[in-house]
Short mmCIF file of C-alpha atoms in Angstrom, two decimals:
data_model
loop_
_atom_site.label_atom_id
_atom_site.label_comp_id
_atom_site.label_asym_id
_atom_site.label_seq_id
_atom_site.Cartn_x
_atom_site.Cartn_y
_atom_site.Cartn_z
CA UNK A 26 -5.98 -24.40 -11.60
CA UNK A 27 -8.82 -24.00 -14.09
CA UNK A 28 -10.44 -27.11 -12.72
CA UNK A 29 -10.53 -25.67 -9.22
CA UNK A 30 -11.91 -22.29 -10.50
CA UNK A 31 -14.45 -24.26 -12.36
CA UNK A 32 -15.43 -26.30 -9.26
CA UNK A 33 -15.81 -23.09 -7.14
CA UNK A 34 -17.98 -21.41 -9.76
CA UNK A 35 -20.15 -24.64 -9.92
CA UNK A 36 -20.37 -24.79 -6.25
CA UNK A 37 -21.59 -21.20 -6.28
CA UNK A 38 -24.25 -22.01 -8.91
CA UNK A 39 -25.36 -25.39 -7.17
CA UNK A 40 -25.60 -23.42 -3.82
CA UNK A 41 -28.76 -22.02 -5.18
CA UNK A 42 -30.20 -25.36 -5.56
CA UNK A 43 -28.99 -27.41 -2.56
CA UNK A 44 -25.54 -26.99 -1.05
CA UNK A 45 -25.47 -25.06 2.05
CA UNK A 46 -22.24 -23.04 2.03
CA UNK A 47 -22.51 -19.37 2.98
CA UNK A 48 -21.10 -16.38 1.45
CA UNK A 49 -19.85 -13.57 3.90
CA UNK A 50 -18.32 -10.32 3.09
CA UNK A 51 -15.62 -9.01 5.39
CA UNK A 52 -16.08 -6.53 7.11
CA UNK A 53 -19.77 -6.04 6.44
CA UNK A 54 -21.10 -9.14 8.32
CA UNK A 55 -18.12 -10.55 10.08
CA UNK A 56 -16.88 -8.61 13.18
CA UNK A 57 -13.37 -9.79 14.26
CA UNK A 58 -12.70 -6.76 16.47
CA UNK A 59 -9.49 -6.09 14.52
CA UNK A 60 -8.64 -3.40 12.15
CA UNK A 61 -6.18 -2.96 9.26
CA UNK A 62 -4.69 0.22 8.08
CA UNK A 63 -6.43 -0.03 4.75
CA UNK A 64 -10.15 -0.53 4.02
CA UNK A 65 -10.91 -3.45 1.85
CA UNK A 66 -13.78 -6.04 1.25
CA UNK A 67 -13.12 -9.77 0.79
CA UNK A 68 -15.65 -12.52 -0.05
CA UNK A 69 -15.43 -15.41 2.39
CA UNK A 70 -17.02 -18.62 1.41
CA UNK A 71 -17.88 -20.73 4.50
CA UNK A 72 -18.26 -24.48 3.64
CA UNK A 73 -21.33 -26.06 5.18
CA UNK A 74 -19.26 -29.40 5.77
CA UNK A 75 -15.68 -30.55 6.07
CA UNK A 76 -16.46 -32.66 3.04
CA UNK A 77 -17.51 -29.68 1.11
CA UNK A 78 -14.47 -27.74 2.24
CA UNK A 79 -12.24 -30.44 0.83
CA UNK A 80 -14.00 -30.52 -2.50
CA UNK A 81 -13.73 -26.72 -2.84
CA UNK A 82 -10.15 -26.24 -1.80
CA UNK A 83 -8.53 -29.79 -2.24
CA UNK A 84 -6.91 -29.16 1.22
CA UNK A 85 -6.81 -31.30 4.28
CA UNK A 86 -9.02 -30.69 7.18
CA UNK A 87 -6.07 -29.62 9.33
CA UNK A 88 -5.83 -26.44 7.05
CA UNK A 89 -8.81 -24.53 8.28
CA UNK A 90 -9.05 -21.85 5.72
CA UNK A 91 -7.31 -20.90 2.48
CA UNK A 92 -6.89 -17.65 0.57
CA UNK A 93 -7.23 -18.13 -3.26
CA UNK A 94 -5.34 -15.17 -4.86
CA UNK A 95 -6.59 -16.02 -8.53
CA UNK A 96 -10.20 -15.59 -7.35
CA UNK A 97 -9.39 -13.14 -4.53
CA UNK A 98 -11.55 -15.17 -1.98
CA UNK A 99 -11.16 -17.01 1.30
CA UNK A 100 -12.65 -20.42 1.68
CA UNK A 101 -13.19 -21.63 5.26
CA UNK A 102 -14.34 -24.71 7.01
CA UNK A 103 -17.64 -24.37 8.85
CA UNK A 104 -17.56 -21.48 11.33
CA UNK A 105 -19.10 -23.72 14.05
CA UNK A 106 -15.99 -25.99 13.84
CA UNK A 107 -13.58 -23.05 13.90
CA UNK A 108 -15.37 -21.65 17.00
CA UNK A 109 -15.51 -24.91 18.60
CA UNK A 110 -11.78 -25.27 18.16
CA UNK A 111 -11.23 -21.62 19.53
CA UNK A 112 -9.47 -20.71 16.22
CA UNK A 113 -12.16 -18.78 14.37
CA UNK A 114 -10.73 -15.35 14.88
CA UNK A 115 -7.21 -16.26 14.53
CA UNK A 116 -7.80 -18.25 11.25
CA UNK A 117 -9.89 -15.42 9.58
CA UNK A 118 -7.26 -12.80 10.51
CA UNK A 119 -4.51 -14.93 9.20
CA UNK A 120 -6.23 -15.40 5.86
CA UNK A 121 -7.18 -11.82 5.64
CA UNK A 122 -3.51 -10.92 6.10
CA UNK A 123 -2.66 -13.02 3.10
CA UNK A 124 -5.35 -11.06 1.11
CA UNK A 125 -3.90 -7.72 2.52
CA UNK A 126 -0.21 -8.50 1.90
CA UNK A 127 -0.88 -9.99 -1.52
CA UNK A 128 -2.96 -7.04 -2.74
CA UNK A 129 -1.42 -4.04 -1.01
CA UNK A 130 2.17 -5.07 -0.69
CA UNK A 131 2.72 -7.84 -3.24
CA UNK A 132 4.71 -10.03 -0.73
CA UNK A 133 5.26 -13.45 -1.61
CA UNK A 134 3.68 -16.38 0.26
CA UNK A 135 6.75 -17.46 2.19
CA UNK A 136 7.43 -14.00 3.55
CA UNK A 137 3.59 -13.53 4.29
CA UNK A 138 3.73 -16.61 6.58
CA UNK A 139 6.77 -15.43 8.47
CA UNK A 140 5.24 -11.94 8.86
CA UNK A 141 1.85 -13.19 9.94
CA UNK A 142 3.23 -15.64 12.45
CA UNK A 143 5.33 -12.95 13.79
CA UNK A 144 2.06 -10.91 14.42
CA UNK A 145 0.73 -13.95 16.36
CA UNK A 146 -1.82 -15.08 13.74
#
């Protein structure tokens, strides 16, 4: 786990000199036309390429985004890919719910997945 934290930190530093991932803050510069009952801000890191996403998350490409509870951030594949697959909004809302349920309700991951899928995300 420490290695992944270090990699994320290093990619954030290296981004200043060459990598192209983008940092977004929900809800400030991402409009999903969806509201939660509590206000919160989440850092969303959009990888520039699928390869970079895999390096940051150690996840397969089939998992479009991931919420990292230890760092309290969401890391996604490039938005252009999510939009092309018509899963952009659904994917981000799904991961935002992981943030929301972890931080405001301390619900474990298995119950989160059930709850989020029941909501349609």
